[in-house]
Amino acid sequence: MAGARQPVWIAILFIVTGLVGLYGSFTLIIERFALITNPGVPLNCDINPFVSCGPVIQSWQGSLFGFPNPMIGLAAFAAPVAVGVGLLAGARFARWFWVLYNAGLLFAIVFIHWLMVQTVFVIGTLCPYCMLVWLFTIPLFWYGTVNNLGRNFGLPESAASFFRSALKWTWLVVLIDYLVIVAIILSNFPLLLTVLF
């Protein structure tokens, strides 16, 4: 059974966040190739001792499943772009599709938070393109999930109505997520702002 029609802005959000995620992932793949071909040359994203993607790319955390993490991003971020374009074209998807889509969003949000913890507490450097991916995965997950709870999971109408109403306040959850990450970064890199500005 086809699901409800989705708001146009949700489709646009999926497309924009997916495209930026693809850009970040693609750029990290290029940087990895540069590291392989010129191992001694600093990468474009090696900005200072605190902001540098080289150590992250070369870490075991940067290839958690035996291949570079950005390859996951290249495949995964194509999904919200395709879904967003489909929604703009008037497509309606079944509940099982949205459940699988949200499972992918859940994997993404857990994975980027795990990577954030690893880069801050274990590796000790911040990867700028990784942070770009984090920045856009967070609203993709929160807005996508709340929208699905309100429109696509077949919840009882009282619960679905609550989540549809909550959608306009989802920016607060996104903001809190951002602020927690910023606080963690600044508490572990207290000199970061002095180096950047």
Short mmCIF file of C-alpha atoms in Angstrom, two decimals:
data_model
loop_
_atom_site.label_atom_id
_atom_site.label_comp_id
_atom_site.label_asym_id
_atom_site.label_seq_id
_atom_site.Cartn_x
_atom_site.Cartn_y
_atom_site.Cartn_z
CA MET A 1 0.00 0.00 0.00
CA ALA A 2 1.39 3.41 -0.97
CA GLY A 3 2.20 5.85 1.81
CA ALA A 4 1.06 9.41 2.38
CA ARG A 5 2.15 12.30 0.22
CA GLN A 6 5.23 13.99 1.69
CA PRO A 7 5.91 17.71 2.17
CA VAL A 8 7.95 19.23 -0.66
CA TRP A 9 10.49 20.65 1.81
CA ILE A 10 11.24 17.13 3.13
CA ALA A 11 12.08 16.04 -0.42
CA ILE A 12 14.33 19.07 -0.85
CA LEU A 13 16.01 18.39 2.51
CA PHE A 14 16.71 14.80 1.44
CA ILE A 15 18.23 15.99 -1.84
CA VAL A 16 20.39 18.74 -0.33
CA THR A 17 21.71 16.68 2.59
CA GLY A 18 22.34 13.74 0.28
CA LEU A 19 24.25 15.86 -2.25
CA VAL A 20 26.43 17.46 0.42
CA GLY A 21 27.08 14.02 1.93
CA LEU A 22 28.08 12.75 -1.51
CA TYR A 23 30.41 15.72 -1.94
CA GLY A 24 32.08 15.10 1.44
CA SER A 25 32.45 11.38 0.76
CA PHE A 26 33.80 11.92 -2.76
CA THR A 27 36.32 14.49 -1.53
CA LEU A 28 37.54 12.09 1.16
CA ILE A 29 38.04 9.40 -1.50
CA ILE A 30 40.10 11.87 -3.57
CA GLU A 31 42.18 12.75 -0.49
CA ARG A 32 42.75 9.05 0.18
CA PHE A 33 43.99 8.54 -3.40
CA ALA A 34 46.29 11.55 -2.96
CA LEU A 35 47.68 9.97 0.20
CA ILE A 36 48.35 6.70 -1.62
CA THR A 37 50.06 8.33 -4.60
CA ASN A 38 52.06 10.90 -2.56
CA PRO A 39 52.42 9.52 0.97
CA GLY A 40 54.74 12.28 2.18
CA VAL A 41 52.77 15.25 0.87
CA PRO A 42 50.26 16.99 3.19
CA LEU A 43 46.65 16.69 2.09
CA ASN A 44 44.46 19.67 1.18
CA CYS A 45 42.44 19.01 4.31
CA ASP A 46 45.49 19.00 6.62
CA ILE A 47 44.92 22.53 7.92
CA ASN A 48 46.64 22.56 11.33
CA PRO A 49 47.50 20.12 14.15
CA PHE A 50 43.87 20.04 15.29
CA VAL A 51 42.09 19.97 11.92
CA SER A 52 43.60 17.33 9.68
CA CYS A 53 42.00 14.47 7.78
CA GLY A 54 45.24 12.54 7.10
CA PRO A 55 45.42 10.84 10.52
CA VAL A 56 41.71 9.97 10.35
CA ILE A 57 41.96 8.52 6.84
CA GLN A 58 44.97 6.40 7.84
CA SER A 59 43.43 5.10 11.07
CA TRP A 60 41.70 1.74 11.39
CA GLN A 61 38.54 3.67 12.23
CA GLY A 62 38.73 5.25 8.76
CA SER A 63 38.26 1.79 7.19
CA LEU A 64 36.07 0.11 9.77
CA PHE A 65 34.69 -2.56 7.45
CA GLY A 66 37.96 -3.24 5.60
CA PHE A 67 37.52 -0.52 2.97
CA PRO A 68 37.47 3.29 3.25
CA ASN A 69 34.41 4.61 5.09
CA PRO A 70 33.72 7.24 2.38
CA MET A 71 32.84 4.39 0.02
CA ILE A 72 29.88 3.72 2.31
CA GLY A 73 28.99 7.39 2.01
CA LEU A 74 29.10 7.31 -1.79
CA ALA A 75 26.57 4.49 -1.81
CA ALA A 76 24.48 5.62 1.16
CA PHE A 77 24.05 9.31 0.33
CA ALA A 78 22.71 8.44 -3.11
CA ALA A 79 19.61 7.06 -1.34
CA PRO A 80 18.21 10.33 0.09
CA VAL A 81 18.90 12.06 -3.23
CA ALA A 82 16.97 9.38 -5.11
CA VAL A 83 14.16 9.35 -2.54
CA GLY A 84 13.91 13.15 -2.60
CA VAL A 85 13.79 13.29 -6.39
CA GLY A 86 11.18 10.53 -6.38
CA LEU A 87 9.04 12.44 -3.88
CA LEU A 88 9.26 15.62 -5.96
CA ALA A 89 8.08 13.58 -8.95
CA GLY A 90 5.05 12.43 -6.96
CA ALA A 91 6.22 8.97 -5.90
CA ARG A 92 4.62 7.33 -2.89
CA PHE A 93 6.43 4.53 -1.11
CA ALA A 94 5.10 1.62 0.94
CA ARG A 95 5.61 1.37 4.70
CA TRP A 96 8.28 -1.35 4.33
CA PHE A 97 10.30 1.02 2.12
CA TRP A 98 10.22 3.77 4.76
CA VAL A 99 11.19 1.29 7.49
CA LEU A 100 14.23 0.20 5.48
CA TYR A 101 15.07 3.81 4.62
CA ASN A 102 14.89 4.78 8.28
CA ALA A 103 17.06 1.81 9.23
CA GLY A 104 19.68 3.29 6.90
CA LEU A 105 19.27 6.70 8.53
CA LEU A 106 19.66 5.10 11.97
CA PHE A 107 22.86 3.35 10.87
CA ALA A 108 24.17 6.68 9.53
CA ILE A 109 23.50 8.66 12.70
CA VAL A 110 24.99 5.99 14.97
CA PHE A 111 28.01 5.64 12.69
CA ILE A 112 28.79 9.37 12.49
CA HIS A 113 28.47 9.78 16.26
CA TRP A 114 30.78 6.81 16.78
CA LEU A 115 33.26 8.35 14.32
CA MET A 116 33.02 11.68 16.15
CA VAL A 117 33.91 9.97 19.44
CA GLN A 118 36.80 8.15 17.77
CA THR A 119 38.24 11.26 16.10
CA VAL A 120 37.96 13.42 19.22
CA PHE A 121 38.96 10.97 21.96
CA VAL A 122 41.14 8.38 20.19
CA ILE A 123 42.68 9.80 17.00
CA GLY A 124 42.94 13.34 18.32
CA THR A 125 42.35 15.32 15.13
CA LEU A 126 39.26 16.67 13.40
CA CYS A 127 38.64 15.77 9.78
CA PRO A 128 36.93 18.74 8.03
CA TYR A 129 35.18 16.70 5.36
CA CYS A 130 34.09 14.16 7.97
CA MET A 131 32.58 17.02 9.98
CA LEU A 132 30.78 18.21 6.85
CA VAL A 133 29.21 14.75 6.57
CA TRP A 134 28.24 14.86 10.27
CA LEU A 135 26.74 18.32 9.82
CA PHE A 136 24.31 17.15 7.14
CA THR A 137 23.63 13.61 8.41
CA ILE A 138 22.19 14.96 11.66
CA PRO A 139 19.23 16.87 10.15
CA LEU A 140 18.75 14.12 7.57
CA PHE A 141 18.24 11.59 10.37
CA TRP A 142 16.13 13.69 12.74
CA TYR A 143 13.80 15.21 10.16
CA GLY A 144 13.55 11.97 8.20
CA THR A 145 12.70 9.96 11.32
CA VAL A 146 10.14 12.39 12.75
CA ASN A 147 8.50 12.70 9.33
CA ASN A 148 8.36 8.91 9.02
CA LEU A 149 6.83 8.58 12.48
CA GLY A 150 4.20 11.13 11.53
CA ARG A 151 3.37 9.94 8.03
CA ASN A 152 4.90 6.65 6.95
CA PHE A 153 5.07 4.06 9.73
CA GLY A 154 1.35 3.48 10.12
CA LEU A 155 1.22 4.55 13.76
CA PRO A 156 -2.16 5.14 15.42
CA GLU A 157 -3.50 8.53 14.35
CA SER A 158 -3.01 10.12 17.78
CA ALA A 159 0.71 9.22 17.76
CA ALA A 160 1.16 10.10 14.09
CA SER A 161 -0.52 13.47 14.65
CA PHE A 162 1.84 14.17 17.55
CA PHE A 163 4.90 13.53 15.37
CA ARG A 164 3.51 15.61 12.50
CA SER A 165 3.10 18.48 14.96
CA ALA A 166 6.56 17.82 16.41
CA LEU A 167 8.14 18.12 12.97
CA LYS A 168 8.19 21.92 13.22
CA TRP A 169 10.21 21.64 16.46
CA THR A 170 12.72 19.11 15.16
CA TRP A 171 15.23 21.91 14.57
CA LEU A 172 15.62 22.05 18.37
CA VAL A 173 16.76 18.42 18.49
CA VAL A 174 19.15 19.08 15.60
CA LEU A 175 20.51 22.15 17.40
CA ILE A 176 21.00 20.22 20.66
CA ASP A 177 22.85 17.49 18.74
CA TYR A 178 25.11 20.14 17.18
CA LEU A 179 25.73 21.89 20.50
CA VAL A 180 26.67 18.64 22.25
CA ILE A 181 29.19 17.84 19.50
CA VAL A 182 30.63 21.38 19.58
CA ALA A 183 30.93 21.22 23.38
CA ILE A 184 32.73 17.87 23.19
CA ILE A 185 35.11 19.18 20.53
CA LEU A 186 35.90 22.43 22.35
CA SER A 187 36.41 20.69 25.69
CA ASN A 188 38.94 18.35 24.09
CA PHE A 189 40.55 20.94 21.80
CA PRO A 190 40.57 24.08 23.98
CA LEU A 191 43.08 25.86 21.71
CA LEU A 192 41.12 25.14 18.53
CA LEU A 193 39.44 28.54 18.32
CA THR A 194 42.73 30.39 18.80
CA VAL A 195 44.26 28.46 15.89
CA LEU A 196 41.26 28.99 13.60
CA PHE A 197 40.72 32.71 14.25
#
